[in-house]
Amino acid sequence: MNSVEFLYLSQKDVLDLNLSIEDMTDLVEEGLKEHGLQRVENPPKPGIHAMKDSFIHAMPSYLRGPHLGGIKWVSGYPSNREKDLPTIMGVLILNDMDTGAPVCMMDCGWITAVRTAAVSAITAKYCASSCTRTLGIIGAGVQGRHNLVALKKMIPGIEEAKVYDIVRPAAEKIKKDFEDELQVKITVCDDPEVAARDTQILLTATQKLPRPIVRKDWISKGCLCFGLENSRGWYGDAILAADKFITDDWEQTKSFQQVGAFPDGLPTLYAELGDIVCGRKPGRESDDEMIVAMSIGLALEDIMVGHKLYTMAKEKGIGQTLRLL
Ligand SMILES: NC(=O)c1ccc[n+]([C@@H]2O[C@H](COP(=O)([O-])OP(=O)(O)OC[C@H]3O[C@@H](n4cnc5c(N)ncnc54)[C@H](O)[C@@H]3O)[C@@H](O)[C@H]2O)c1
């Protein structure tokens, strides 16, 4: 019998490959287009929940067009910060789609962080208002930081980011790290309402919350709203007031409602993001529309990016080959 080996890539290996946010955004957009063209198998993610407010999700996906597939096994433990560990950790396994053999296992922490921000940037490409100048960020952790970078790269007209975090030093660190680099004025706010009001893009990227944060009357006309905590950051009437509600996968969104998301009811779906990316539906049609985008995250995004990293690693001789059989 032939031997079976796979490539192992640590987070350092993944980072050393230096894939740019621009390249990653293109890969994620290509994957979302495949989703829009209904050429993917990407079932809603099941999870296990051993600790309060935690999850470990299984996320398989197969993209028929590029013939790529695999699975991400990713945990979210908000209390990890006290243990000096990241909230999000896990591995991505890529398989040979002709034999099913695993060909690569890699850290998925960085991929998850950046591909999620790439999804926001792609949404903004199609749905941000033409007068976008100010971005509000509530939650200045990993996602808050990566979303700031990805959104500014996609919408260069962003001049100011107003940032609030319940832990003020997290917001101050964003200012220190990115104000000069991105040439964006960063205002650290003491109150989420101040960060939210008078913005054309408003993003919440917090953890599980005892109650929502964003109230309907804080949202400006024409705002593009992102909630990364599966609706929990936003009061129900704020979500239901959307002129257009977008998610990445409606079946997955409905499955999340069954385990507690959208407690005040699901809004009417305007489009899945892939429908907009592949041109089946328009994104923003007027600067007055309030658009709410709550994408829950699709494994196909991880597979697209992971496969690129795997190819680059083989070319550069990075990683460790391990024998399975
Ligand atoms: N949709 C997706 O595809 C996707 C992917 C990855 C992460 N997420 C979600 O994004 C969220 C953020 O993830 P992360 O990796 O940035 O976590 P993180 O722990 O790095 O950052 C969360 C930040 O929120 C802050 N925070 C907590 N409660 C707050 C409150 N009430 N008001 C203001 N700030 C508050 C924390 O202090 C922290 O700085 C999580 O809910 C995570 O599950 C979604």
Short mmCIF file of C-alpha atoms and ligand atoms in Angstrom, two decimals:
data_model
loop_
_atom_site.label_atom_id
_atom_site.label_comp_id
_atom_site.label_asym_id
_atom_site.label_seq_id
_atom_site.Cartn_x
_atom_site.Cartn_y
_atom_site.Cartn_z
CA MET A 1 0.00 0.00 0.00
CA ASN A 2 1.21 3.54 -0.69
CA SER A 3 2.23 5.67 2.25
CA VAL A 4 0.16 8.71 3.23
CA GLU A 5 1.82 11.85 4.51
CA PHE A 6 0.50 15.31 5.26
CA LEU A 7 2.04 18.73 5.77
CA TYR A 8 1.75 20.33 9.21
CA LEU A 9 1.82 24.14 9.41
CA SER A 10 2.03 25.89 12.79
CA GLN A 11 0.73 29.44 13.23
CA LYS A 12 4.28 30.69 12.76
CA ASP A 13 4.53 28.81 9.45
CA VAL A 14 1.21 30.31 8.33
CA LEU A 15 2.35 33.82 9.29
CA ASP A 16 5.75 33.34 7.62
CA LEU A 17 3.97 32.75 4.31
CA ASN A 18 2.92 36.41 4.47
CA LEU A 19 -0.34 36.16 2.50
CA SER A 20 -1.62 39.71 2.08
CA ILE A 21 -5.11 40.82 3.13
CA GLU A 22 -5.71 41.85 -0.50
CA ASP A 23 -4.90 38.33 -1.79
CA MET A 24 -6.94 36.78 0.98
CA THR A 25 -9.91 39.01 0.16
CA ASP A 26 -9.75 37.91 -3.50
CA LEU A 27 -9.70 34.23 -2.47
CA VAL A 28 -12.64 34.66 -0.09
CA GLU A 29 -14.60 36.55 -2.76
CA GLU A 30 -13.96 33.71 -5.23
CA GLY A 31 -15.29 31.23 -2.64
CA LEU A 32 -18.39 33.36 -1.98
CA LYS A 33 -19.03 33.50 -5.71
CA GLU A 34 -18.99 29.69 -5.83
CA HIS A 35 -21.52 29.75 -2.97
CA GLY A 36 -23.69 32.18 -4.93
CA LEU A 37 -23.51 29.88 -7.95
CA GLN A 38 -24.57 27.01 -5.66
CA ARG A 39 -21.47 24.99 -6.44
CA VAL A 40 -20.55 24.23 -2.82
CA GLU A 41 -21.39 21.72 -0.15
CA ASN A 42 -21.18 23.69 3.09
CA PRO A 43 -23.61 22.36 5.72
CA PRO A 44 -24.55 24.47 8.79
CA LYS A 45 -21.87 23.99 11.43
CA PRO A 46 -22.69 21.69 14.36
CA GLY A 47 -21.07 22.45 17.71
CA ILE A 48 -20.37 21.15 21.18
CA HIS A 49 -20.66 23.41 24.21
CA ALA A 50 -18.72 22.12 27.20
CA MET A 51 -18.28 25.41 29.07
CA LYS A 52 -20.67 28.32 29.58
CA ASP A 53 -20.58 30.71 26.60
CA SER A 54 -18.11 28.53 24.71
CA PHE A 55 -18.26 26.50 21.51
CA ILE A 56 -16.24 24.13 19.37
CA HIS A 57 -17.59 24.04 15.81
CA ALA A 58 -17.06 21.46 13.05
CA MET A 59 -16.98 23.21 9.68
CA PRO A 60 -16.66 21.01 6.58
CA SER A 61 -16.85 22.33 3.03
CA TYR A 62 -16.36 21.20 -0.57
CA LEU A 63 -16.13 23.65 -3.50
CA ARG A 64 -17.00 21.88 -6.76
CA GLY A 65 -15.47 24.49 -9.12
CA PRO A 66 -11.89 24.42 -7.78
CA HIS A 67 -12.42 20.83 -6.43
CA LEU A 68 -11.16 21.73 -2.94
CA GLY A 69 -12.39 20.58 0.44
CA GLY A 70 -11.66 19.92 4.08
CA ILE A 71 -12.80 20.81 7.57
CA LYS A 72 -12.11 23.43 10.23
CA TRP A 73 -12.41 22.44 13.90
CA VAL A 74 -12.48 25.73 15.78
CA SER A 75 -13.18 26.75 19.35
CA GLY A 76 -14.40 30.03 20.86
CA TYR A 77 -13.72 30.45 24.59
CA PRO A 78 -14.12 34.13 25.68
CA SER A 79 -12.72 33.40 29.15
CA ASN A 80 -9.38 32.37 27.61
CA ARG A 81 -8.13 35.94 27.88
CA GLU A 82 -7.70 35.38 31.64
CA LYS A 83 -5.50 32.37 30.79
CA ASP A 84 -3.43 34.34 28.26
CA LEU A 85 -4.84 32.27 25.39
CA PRO A 86 -6.73 33.48 22.30
CA THR A 87 -10.55 33.37 22.26
CA ILE A 88 -10.50 31.56 18.91
CA MET A 89 -8.24 28.52 18.33
CA GLY A 90 -8.26 25.46 16.11
CA VAL A 91 -7.00 23.55 13.11
CA LEU A 92 -7.91 23.35 9.44
CA ILE A 93 -7.51 20.02 7.62
CA LEU A 94 -7.38 19.94 3.82
CA ASN A 95 -8.15 16.70 2.00
CA ASP A 96 -7.28 15.32 -1.41
CA MET A 97 -10.72 15.36 -3.01
CA ASP A 98 -9.90 12.35 -5.23
CA THR A 99 -8.84 9.97 -2.45
CA GLY A 100 -10.08 11.67 0.72
CA ALA A 101 -6.57 11.52 2.21
CA PRO A 102 -5.63 14.44 4.48
CA VAL A 103 -2.90 16.48 2.78
CA CYS A 104 -2.41 19.36 5.20
CA MET A 105 -3.20 20.34 8.78
CA MET A 106 -2.64 23.93 9.81
CA ASP A 107 -3.38 26.39 12.57
CA CYS A 108 -6.60 28.23 11.75
CA GLY A 109 -6.50 31.09 14.29
CA TRP A 110 -4.98 33.68 12.00
CA ILE A 111 -6.95 32.45 8.98
CA THR A 112 -10.23 32.75 10.91
CA ALA A 113 -9.36 36.24 12.10
CA VAL A 114 -8.39 37.61 8.73
CA ARG A 115 -10.89 35.82 6.47
CA THR A 116 -13.72 37.12 8.70
CA ALA A 117 -12.44 40.65 8.22
CA ALA A 118 -12.15 39.94 4.48
CA VAL A 119 -15.87 39.00 4.45
CA SER A 120 -16.68 42.39 6.01
CA ALA A 121 -14.52 44.14 3.42
CA ILE A 122 -16.25 42.29 0.56
CA THR A 123 -19.65 43.18 2.03
CA ALA A 124 -18.52 46.82 2.23
CA LYS A 125 -17.33 46.72 -1.39
CA TYR A 126 -20.90 46.05 -2.51
CA CYS A 127 -22.92 47.62 0.32
CA ALA A 128 -21.10 50.63 1.84
CA SER A 129 -22.64 54.01 1.09
CA SER A 130 -20.72 56.26 -1.28
CA CYS A 131 -20.31 58.84 1.51
CA THR A 132 -18.56 56.50 3.97
CA ARG A 133 -16.08 58.50 6.06
CA THR A 134 -16.56 57.25 9.64
CA LEU A 135 -16.40 53.73 10.99
CA GLY A 136 -17.66 52.75 14.45
CA ILE A 137 -16.13 49.72 16.17
CA ILE A 138 -17.52 48.22 19.37
CA GLY A 139 -15.16 45.50 20.58
CA ALA A 140 -11.47 46.09 19.92
CA GLY A 141 -10.18 42.52 20.08
CA VAL A 142 -8.84 40.39 17.25
CA GLN A 143 -11.82 41.03 14.98
CA GLY A 144 -12.04 44.74 15.76
CA ARG A 145 -8.40 45.14 14.75
CA HIS A 146 -8.48 43.04 11.57
CA ASN A 147 -11.78 44.56 10.46
CA LEU A 148 -10.35 48.06 10.81
CA VAL A 149 -7.46 47.14 8.52
CA ALA A 150 -9.56 45.25 5.96
CA LEU A 151 -12.31 47.90 5.81
CA LYS A 152 -9.85 50.77 5.40
CA LYS A 153 -8.07 48.90 2.58
CA MET A 154 -11.38 48.29 0.82
CA ILE A 155 -12.86 51.76 1.51
CA PRO A 156 -9.92 54.18 1.41
CA GLY A 157 -12.32 57.11 2.03
CA ILE A 158 -12.61 56.11 5.72
CA GLU A 159 -11.11 59.05 7.62
CA GLU A 160 -12.04 58.26 11.21
CA ALA A 161 -12.67 55.19 13.35
CA LYS A 162 -14.49 55.62 16.66
CA VAL A 163 -13.59 52.70 18.89
CA TYR A 164 -15.17 51.51 22.14
CA ASP A 165 -14.17 48.48 24.20
CA ILE A 166 -15.34 47.55 27.66
CA VAL A 167 -11.60 47.14 28.37
CA ARG A 168 -10.38 50.63 27.44
CA PRO A 169 -6.71 49.62 26.87
CA ALA A 170 -7.86 47.37 23.99
CA ALA A 171 -9.25 50.44 22.19
CA GLU A 172 -6.19 52.49 23.09
CA LYS A 173 -3.97 49.80 21.59
CA ILE A 174 -5.83 49.99 18.28
CA LYS A 175 -5.17 53.73 18.22
CA LYS A 176 -1.48 53.25 19.03
CA ASP A 177 -1.00 50.42 16.51
CA PHE A 178 -2.98 51.70 13.53
CA GLU A 179 -3.54 55.48 13.56
CA ASP A 180 -0.31 56.32 11.75
CA GLU A 181 -0.03 53.13 9.74
CA LEU A 182 -3.51 53.42 8.22
CA GLN A 183 -3.67 57.22 8.19
CA VAL A 184 -7.03 57.12 9.99
CA LYS A 185 -7.98 59.35 12.92
CA ILE A 186 -8.81 56.94 15.75
CA THR A 187 -11.00 58.23 18.56
CA VAL A 188 -11.19 56.10 21.70
CA CYS A 189 -14.72 56.38 23.11
CA ASP A 190 -15.90 55.95 26.70
CA ASP A 191 -19.40 54.99 25.65
CA PRO A 192 -20.66 52.61 22.92
CA GLU A 193 -23.34 55.13 21.90
CA VAL A 194 -20.67 57.71 21.00
CA ALA A 195 -18.80 55.10 18.93
CA ALA A 196 -22.02 54.11 17.15
CA ARG A 197 -23.65 57.46 16.34
CA ASP A 198 -22.85 59.38 13.12
CA THR A 199 -21.10 56.46 11.43
CA GLN A 200 -21.61 55.10 7.94
CA ILE A 201 -20.24 51.68 8.91
CA LEU A 202 -20.86 50.26 12.38
CA LEU A 203 -19.34 46.99 13.53
CA THR A 204 -19.77 45.05 16.76
CA ALA A 205 -17.14 42.41 17.48
CA THR A 206 -17.55 41.60 21.15
CA GLN A 207 -18.05 38.36 23.00
CA LYS A 208 -21.18 36.71 24.35
CA LEU A 209 -23.08 39.51 26.03
CA PRO A 210 -25.57 39.60 28.92
CA ARG A 211 -27.68 42.02 26.85
CA PRO A 212 -27.44 43.69 23.41
CA ILE A 213 -25.50 46.94 22.99
CA VAL A 214 -26.64 48.77 19.84
CA ARG A 215 -30.01 50.54 19.97
CA LYS A 216 -32.02 51.37 16.89
CA ASP A 217 -31.89 55.13 17.44
CA TRP A 218 -28.06 55.12 17.49
CA ILE A 219 -27.92 53.97 13.85
CA SER A 220 -27.50 56.65 11.18
CA LYS A 221 -29.50 56.66 7.98
CA GLY A 222 -27.67 54.73 5.28
CA CYS A 223 -25.44 52.88 7.74
CA LEU A 224 -23.91 49.52 6.89
CA CYS A 225 -24.13 47.48 10.09
CA PHE A 226 -22.06 44.41 10.94
CA GLY A 227 -22.72 42.14 13.91
CA LEU A 228 -20.10 39.44 14.34
CA GLU A 229 -21.69 37.91 17.46
CA ASN A 230 -24.62 36.35 15.59
CA SER A 231 -27.10 39.14 16.40
CA ARG A 232 -26.34 39.33 20.11
CA GLY A 233 -24.74 42.77 19.95
CA TRP A 234 -27.88 44.40 18.52
CA TYR A 235 -31.38 44.99 19.92
CA GLY A 236 -33.97 43.06 17.91
CA ASP A 237 -35.83 46.17 16.69
CA ALA A 238 -32.54 47.54 15.30
CA ILE A 239 -32.00 44.40 13.23
CA LEU A 240 -35.63 44.23 12.11
CA ALA A 241 -35.46 47.88 10.95
CA ALA A 242 -32.96 46.98 8.19
CA ASP A 243 -33.95 47.89 4.65
CA LYS A 244 -31.79 44.96 3.56
CA PHE A 245 -30.65 42.05 5.69
CA ILE A 246 -27.70 40.03 4.38
CA THR A 247 -26.08 36.89 5.69
CA ASP A 248 -23.56 34.46 4.25
CA ASP A 249 -25.80 31.38 4.39
CA TRP A 250 -29.49 31.47 5.24
CA GLU A 251 -29.74 27.79 6.30
CA GLN A 252 -26.88 28.33 8.75
CA THR A 253 -28.43 31.55 10.06
CA LYS A 254 -31.73 29.73 10.63
CA SER A 255 -29.89 26.91 12.42
CA PHE A 256 -28.23 29.47 14.71
CA GLN A 257 -31.65 30.95 15.54
CA GLN A 258 -32.68 27.53 16.81
CA VAL A 259 -29.92 27.73 19.41
CA GLY A 260 -30.68 31.25 20.58
CA ALA A 261 -29.56 33.81 17.96
CA PHE A 262 -32.11 36.42 16.80
CA PRO A 263 -34.33 36.04 19.90
CA ASP A 264 -36.78 38.68 18.57
CA GLY A 265 -37.20 36.89 15.24
CA LEU A 266 -35.27 36.63 12.02
CA PRO A 267 -35.50 39.57 9.65
CA THR A 268 -36.60 38.94 6.07
CA LEU A 269 -33.61 37.79 4.04
CA TYR A 270 -32.67 40.19 1.25
CA ALA A 271 -29.75 38.16 -0.09
CA GLU A 272 -26.95 35.82 0.80
CA LEU A 273 -23.61 37.54 0.29
CA GLY A 274 -22.73 35.11 -2.53
CA ASP A 275 -25.89 36.23 -4.44
CA ILE A 276 -24.51 39.77 -4.42
CA VAL A 277 -20.94 38.76 -5.25
CA CYS A 278 -22.02 36.66 -8.25
CA GLY A 279 -24.28 39.47 -9.52
CA ARG A 280 -27.65 37.79 -8.98
CA LYS A 281 -28.78 40.63 -6.68
CA PRO A 282 -27.56 44.21 -6.35
CA GLY A 283 -25.89 45.32 -3.12
CA ARG A 284 -26.61 48.89 -2.05
CA GLU A 285 -28.99 50.75 -4.36
CA SER A 286 -29.28 54.07 -2.49
CA ASP A 287 -27.24 55.98 0.09
CA ASP A 288 -30.29 56.00 2.40
CA GLU A 289 -30.62 52.24 2.82
CA MET A 290 -29.84 50.78 6.24
CA ILE A 291 -28.15 47.47 5.50
CA VAL A 292 -27.53 44.89 8.20
CA ALA A 293 -24.98 42.16 7.46
CA MET A 294 -24.68 39.30 9.94
CA SER A 295 -22.50 36.64 8.39
CA ILE A 296 -21.83 33.69 10.63
CA GLY A 297 -18.74 32.38 8.84
CA LEU A 298 -18.38 29.71 6.17
CA ALA A 299 -15.83 26.92 5.99
CA LEU A 300 -15.47 27.50 2.24
CA GLU A 301 -13.66 30.76 3.06
CA ASP A 302 -11.15 28.86 5.21
CA ILE A 303 -10.67 26.18 2.55
CA MET A 304 -9.96 28.74 -0.19
CA VAL A 305 -7.38 30.54 1.94
CA GLY A 306 -5.96 27.35 3.48
CA HIS A 307 -5.38 25.78 0.07
CA LYS A 308 -3.47 28.84 -1.10
CA LEU A 309 -1.29 28.71 2.03
CA TYR A 310 -0.71 24.97 1.51
CA THR A 311 0.41 25.58 -2.10
CA MET A 312 2.72 28.42 -1.02
CA ALA A 313 4.18 26.29 1.81
CA LYS A 314 5.00 23.43 -0.59
CA GLU A 315 6.67 25.86 -3.02
CA LYS A 316 8.74 27.45 -0.24
CA GLY A 317 9.50 24.22 1.67
CA ILE A 318 7.81 25.51 4.84
CA GLY A 319 6.20 23.14 7.39
CA GLN A 320 6.76 19.65 8.63
CA THR A 321 5.82 16.45 6.80
CA LEU A 322 4.15 13.86 9.05
CA ARG A 323 3.40 10.28 8.15
CA LEU A 324 -0.16 9.06 8.68
CA LEU A 325 0.08 5.60 7.06
N1 LIG B 1 -18.87 35.63 11.96
C1 LIG B 1 -17.70 35.05 11.93
O1 LIG B 1 -17.31 34.45 10.94
C2 LIG B 1 -16.80 35.18 13.12
C3 LIG B 1 -15.47 34.73 13.03
C4 LIG B 1 -14.64 34.92 14.13
C5 LIG B 1 -15.13 35.52 15.27
N2 LIG B 1 -16.44 35.89 15.32
C6 LIG B 1 -16.99 36.52 16.54
O2 LIG B 1 -16.47 37.83 16.65
C7 LIG B 1 -16.48 38.21 18.01
C8 LIG B 1 -15.14 38.81 18.39
O3 LIG B 1 -14.13 37.82 18.27
P1 LIG B 1 -12.62 38.16 18.62
O4 LIG B 1 -11.80 37.03 18.13
O5 LIG B 1 -12.33 39.55 18.18
O6 LIG B 1 -12.68 38.13 20.22
P2 LIG B 1 -11.70 38.92 21.23
O7 LIG B 1 -11.88 38.26 22.54
O8 LIG B 1 -10.34 39.01 20.65
O9 LIG B 1 -12.30 40.41 21.27
C9 LIG B 1 -13.55 40.73 21.82
C10 LIG B 1 -13.46 42.13 22.39
O10 LIG B 1 -14.77 42.52 22.82
C11 LIG B 1 -14.62 43.25 24.03
N3 LIG B 1 -15.91 43.27 24.72
C12 LIG B 1 -16.51 42.29 25.42
N4 LIG B 1 -17.71 42.71 25.88
C13 LIG B 1 -17.86 43.97 25.46
C14 LIG B 1 -18.87 44.95 25.61
N5 LIG B 1 -19.98 44.72 26.32
N6 LIG B 1 -18.70 46.16 25.02
C15 LIG B 1 -17.57 46.43 24.31
N7 LIG B 1 -16.57 45.55 24.15
C16 LIG B 1 -16.72 44.34 24.71
C17 LIG B 1 -13.52 42.53 24.78
O11 LIG B 1 -12.95 43.33 25.80
C18 LIG B 1 -12.56 42.20 23.64
O12 LIG B 1 -11.59 43.24 23.47
C19 LIG B 1 -16.83 36.95 18.81
O13 LIG B 1 -18.19 37.00 19.19
C20 LIG B 1 -16.58 35.83 17.82
O14 LIG B 1 -17.35 34.68 18.09
C21 LIG B 1 -17.26 35.76 14.27
#
